[in-house]
CSV table of C-alpha atoms in Angstrom, one decimal:
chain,number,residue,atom,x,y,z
A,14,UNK,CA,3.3,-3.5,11.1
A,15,UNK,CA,0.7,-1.8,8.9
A,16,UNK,CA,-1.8,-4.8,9.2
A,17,UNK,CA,-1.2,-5.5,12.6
A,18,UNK,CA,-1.7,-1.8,13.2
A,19,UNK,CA,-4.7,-2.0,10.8
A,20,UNK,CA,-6.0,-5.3,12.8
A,21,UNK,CA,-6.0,-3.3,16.1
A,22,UNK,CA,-7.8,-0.6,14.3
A,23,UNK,CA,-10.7,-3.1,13.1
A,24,UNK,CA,-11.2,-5.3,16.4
A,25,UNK,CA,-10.7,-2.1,19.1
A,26,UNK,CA,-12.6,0.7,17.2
A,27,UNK,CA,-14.7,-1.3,14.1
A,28,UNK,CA,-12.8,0.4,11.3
A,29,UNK,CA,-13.0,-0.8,8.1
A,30,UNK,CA,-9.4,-1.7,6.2
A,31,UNK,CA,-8.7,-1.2,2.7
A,32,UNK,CA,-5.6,-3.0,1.3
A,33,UNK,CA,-4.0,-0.3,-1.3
A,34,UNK,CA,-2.1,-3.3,-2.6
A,35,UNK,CA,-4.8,-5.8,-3.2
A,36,UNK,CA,-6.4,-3.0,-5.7
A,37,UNK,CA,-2.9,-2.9,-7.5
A,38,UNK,CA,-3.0,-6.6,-7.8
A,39,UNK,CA,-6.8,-6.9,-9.4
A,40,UNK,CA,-5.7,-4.3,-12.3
A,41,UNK,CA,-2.4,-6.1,-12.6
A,42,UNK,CA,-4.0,-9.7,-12.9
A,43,UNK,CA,-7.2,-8.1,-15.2
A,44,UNK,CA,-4.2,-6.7,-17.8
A,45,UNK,CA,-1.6,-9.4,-17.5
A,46,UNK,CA,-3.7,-12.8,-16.0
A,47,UNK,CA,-2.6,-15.1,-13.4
A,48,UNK,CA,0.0,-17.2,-15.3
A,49,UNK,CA,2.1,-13.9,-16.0
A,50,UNK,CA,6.0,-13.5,-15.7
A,51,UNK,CA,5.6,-9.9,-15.5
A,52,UNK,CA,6.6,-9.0,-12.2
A,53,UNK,CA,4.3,-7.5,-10.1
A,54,UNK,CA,6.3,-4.5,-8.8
A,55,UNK,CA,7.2,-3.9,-12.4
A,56,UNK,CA,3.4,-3.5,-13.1
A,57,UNK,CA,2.8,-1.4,-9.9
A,58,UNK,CA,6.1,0.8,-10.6
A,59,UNK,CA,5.3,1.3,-14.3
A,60,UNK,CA,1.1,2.1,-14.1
A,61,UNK,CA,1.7,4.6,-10.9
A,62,UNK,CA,3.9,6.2,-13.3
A,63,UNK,CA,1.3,6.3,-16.3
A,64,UNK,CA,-1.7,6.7,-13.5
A,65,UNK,CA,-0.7,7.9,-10.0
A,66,UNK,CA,-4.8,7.3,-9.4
A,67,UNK,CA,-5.2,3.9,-10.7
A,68,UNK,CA,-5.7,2.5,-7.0
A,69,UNK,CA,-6.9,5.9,-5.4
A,70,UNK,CA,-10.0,5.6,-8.1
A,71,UNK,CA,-10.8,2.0,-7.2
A,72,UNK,CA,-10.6,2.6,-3.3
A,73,UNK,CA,-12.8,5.9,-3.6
A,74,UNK,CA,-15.3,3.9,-5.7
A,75,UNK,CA,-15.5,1.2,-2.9
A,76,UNK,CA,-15.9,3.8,0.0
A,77,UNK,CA,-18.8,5.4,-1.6
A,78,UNK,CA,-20.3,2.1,-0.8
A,79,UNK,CA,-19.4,1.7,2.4
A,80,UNK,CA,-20.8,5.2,3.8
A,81,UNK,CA,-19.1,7.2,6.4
A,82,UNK,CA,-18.0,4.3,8.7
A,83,UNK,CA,-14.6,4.3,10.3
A,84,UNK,CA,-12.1,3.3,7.4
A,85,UNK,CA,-7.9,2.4,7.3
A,86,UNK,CA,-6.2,2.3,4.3
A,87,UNK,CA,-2.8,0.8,4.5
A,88,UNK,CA,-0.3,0.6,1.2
A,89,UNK,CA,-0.3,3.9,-0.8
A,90,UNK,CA,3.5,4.0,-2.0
A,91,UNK,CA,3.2,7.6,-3.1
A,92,UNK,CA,2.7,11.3,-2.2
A,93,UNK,CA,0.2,11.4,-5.4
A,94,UNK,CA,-1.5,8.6,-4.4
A,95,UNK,CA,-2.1,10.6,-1.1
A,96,UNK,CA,-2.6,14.0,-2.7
A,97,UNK,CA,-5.0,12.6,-5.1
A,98,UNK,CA,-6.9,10.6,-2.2
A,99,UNK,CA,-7.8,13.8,-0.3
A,100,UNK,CA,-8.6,15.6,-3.6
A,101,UNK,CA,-11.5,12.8,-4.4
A,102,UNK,CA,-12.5,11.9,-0.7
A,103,UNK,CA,-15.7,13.5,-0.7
A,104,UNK,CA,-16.8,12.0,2.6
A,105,UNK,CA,-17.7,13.6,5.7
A,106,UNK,CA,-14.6,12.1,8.0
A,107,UNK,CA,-11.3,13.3,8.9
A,108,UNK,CA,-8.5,12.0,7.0
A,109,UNK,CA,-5.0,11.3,8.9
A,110,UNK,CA,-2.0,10.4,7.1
A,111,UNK,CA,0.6,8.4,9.3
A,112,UNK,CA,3.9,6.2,7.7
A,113,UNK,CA,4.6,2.8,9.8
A,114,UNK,CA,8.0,2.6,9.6
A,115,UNK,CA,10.5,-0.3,9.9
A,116,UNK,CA,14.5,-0.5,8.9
A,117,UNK,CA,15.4,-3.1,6.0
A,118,UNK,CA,16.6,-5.7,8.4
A,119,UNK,CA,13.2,-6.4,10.0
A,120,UNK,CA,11.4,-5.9,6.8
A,121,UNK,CA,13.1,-8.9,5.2
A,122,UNK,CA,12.8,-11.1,7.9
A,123,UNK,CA,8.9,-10.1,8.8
A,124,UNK,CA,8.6,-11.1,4.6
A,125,UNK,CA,10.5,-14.5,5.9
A,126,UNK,CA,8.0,-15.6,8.3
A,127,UNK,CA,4.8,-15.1,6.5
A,128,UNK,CA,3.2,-17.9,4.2
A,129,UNK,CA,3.0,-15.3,1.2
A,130,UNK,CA,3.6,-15.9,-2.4
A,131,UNK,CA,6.9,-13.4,-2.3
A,132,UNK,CA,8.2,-14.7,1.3
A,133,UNK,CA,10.9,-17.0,0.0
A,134,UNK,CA,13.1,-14.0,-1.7
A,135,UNK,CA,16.4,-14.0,-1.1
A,136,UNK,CA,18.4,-11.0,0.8
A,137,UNK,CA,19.0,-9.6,-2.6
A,138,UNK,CA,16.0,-10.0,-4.5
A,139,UNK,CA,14.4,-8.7,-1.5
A,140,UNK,CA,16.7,-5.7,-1.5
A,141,UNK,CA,15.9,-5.1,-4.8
A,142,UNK,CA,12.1,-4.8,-4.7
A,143,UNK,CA,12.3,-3.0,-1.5
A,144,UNK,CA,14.2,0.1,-3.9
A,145,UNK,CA,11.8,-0.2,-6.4
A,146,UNK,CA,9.3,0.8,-3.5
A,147,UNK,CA,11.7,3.4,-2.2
A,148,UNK,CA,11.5,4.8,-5.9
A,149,UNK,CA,7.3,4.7,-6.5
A,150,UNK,CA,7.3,6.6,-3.7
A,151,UNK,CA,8.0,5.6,-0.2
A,152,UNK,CA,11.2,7.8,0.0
A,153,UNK,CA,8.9,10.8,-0.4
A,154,UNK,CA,6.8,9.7,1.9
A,155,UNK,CA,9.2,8.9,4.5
A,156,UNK,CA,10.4,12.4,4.4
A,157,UNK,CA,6.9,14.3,3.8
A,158,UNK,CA,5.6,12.0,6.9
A,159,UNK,CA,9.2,12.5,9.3
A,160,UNK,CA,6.9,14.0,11.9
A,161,UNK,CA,4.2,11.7,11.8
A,162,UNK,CA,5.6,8.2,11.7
A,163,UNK,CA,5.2,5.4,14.1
């Protein structure tokens, strides 16, 4: 839902998309390496805990390159990331903050049909990760955003 939402956004209206997640994976493969068995939402869980700006910092850095074009950024799992965004956004657009929503059941089997790394988790494993989302953040979210979801 986010990318496809994020896709329309680029083709339709030329906005830029930023990938909160992809940021989260560079630190976690610059401390850990590829060949790691720490888990990635293990890393992500623990260093938005230490440093609720770790990927805001990166993603402000790479939009002061960019200018003041058009930009979506899909993937923030926390009402600090959020907070933190619109503290350091120093640009000169508006910023909107929208949750794409989905239940559990369509969640798992969207992560079924995609040709990703994690798309072969079973129900439970997949359960799992998805409450260690819930708890970075996404709960919060999902109630701060109640009025503005899609």
């Amino acid at each position: 839902g986010k990318t496809t939402l994020a896709l329309n956004l680029m083709n339709d209206y030329r906005y830029y998309h930023i990938e909160a997640s992809d940021f989260i994976y560079l630190s976690y493969y610059e401390r850990h390496g590829v060949g790691t068995t720490v888990r990635i939402g293990d890393f992500a869980e623990q260093a938005l805990n230490n440093n609720p700006s770790i990927v805001v910092d990166q993603i402000i850095e790479n939009i002061q390159l960019l200018g003041d074009i058009p930009i979506i950024i899909t993937g923030f799992r926390s009402p600090d990331e959020i907070i933190r965004f619109k503290h350091q956004y120093k640009g000169s657009l508006n910023i909107e903050v929208v949750f794409v929503d989905a239940d559990q059941t369509k969640r798992y089997l969207r992560s079924q049909l995609r040709n990703r790394r994690d798309s072969q988790k079973d129900r439970d494993t997949f359960n799992k990760d998805d409450q260690q989302q819930e708890n970075m953040g996404l709960s919060k979210l999902r109630q701060e955003l109640a009025l503005n979801t899609i």
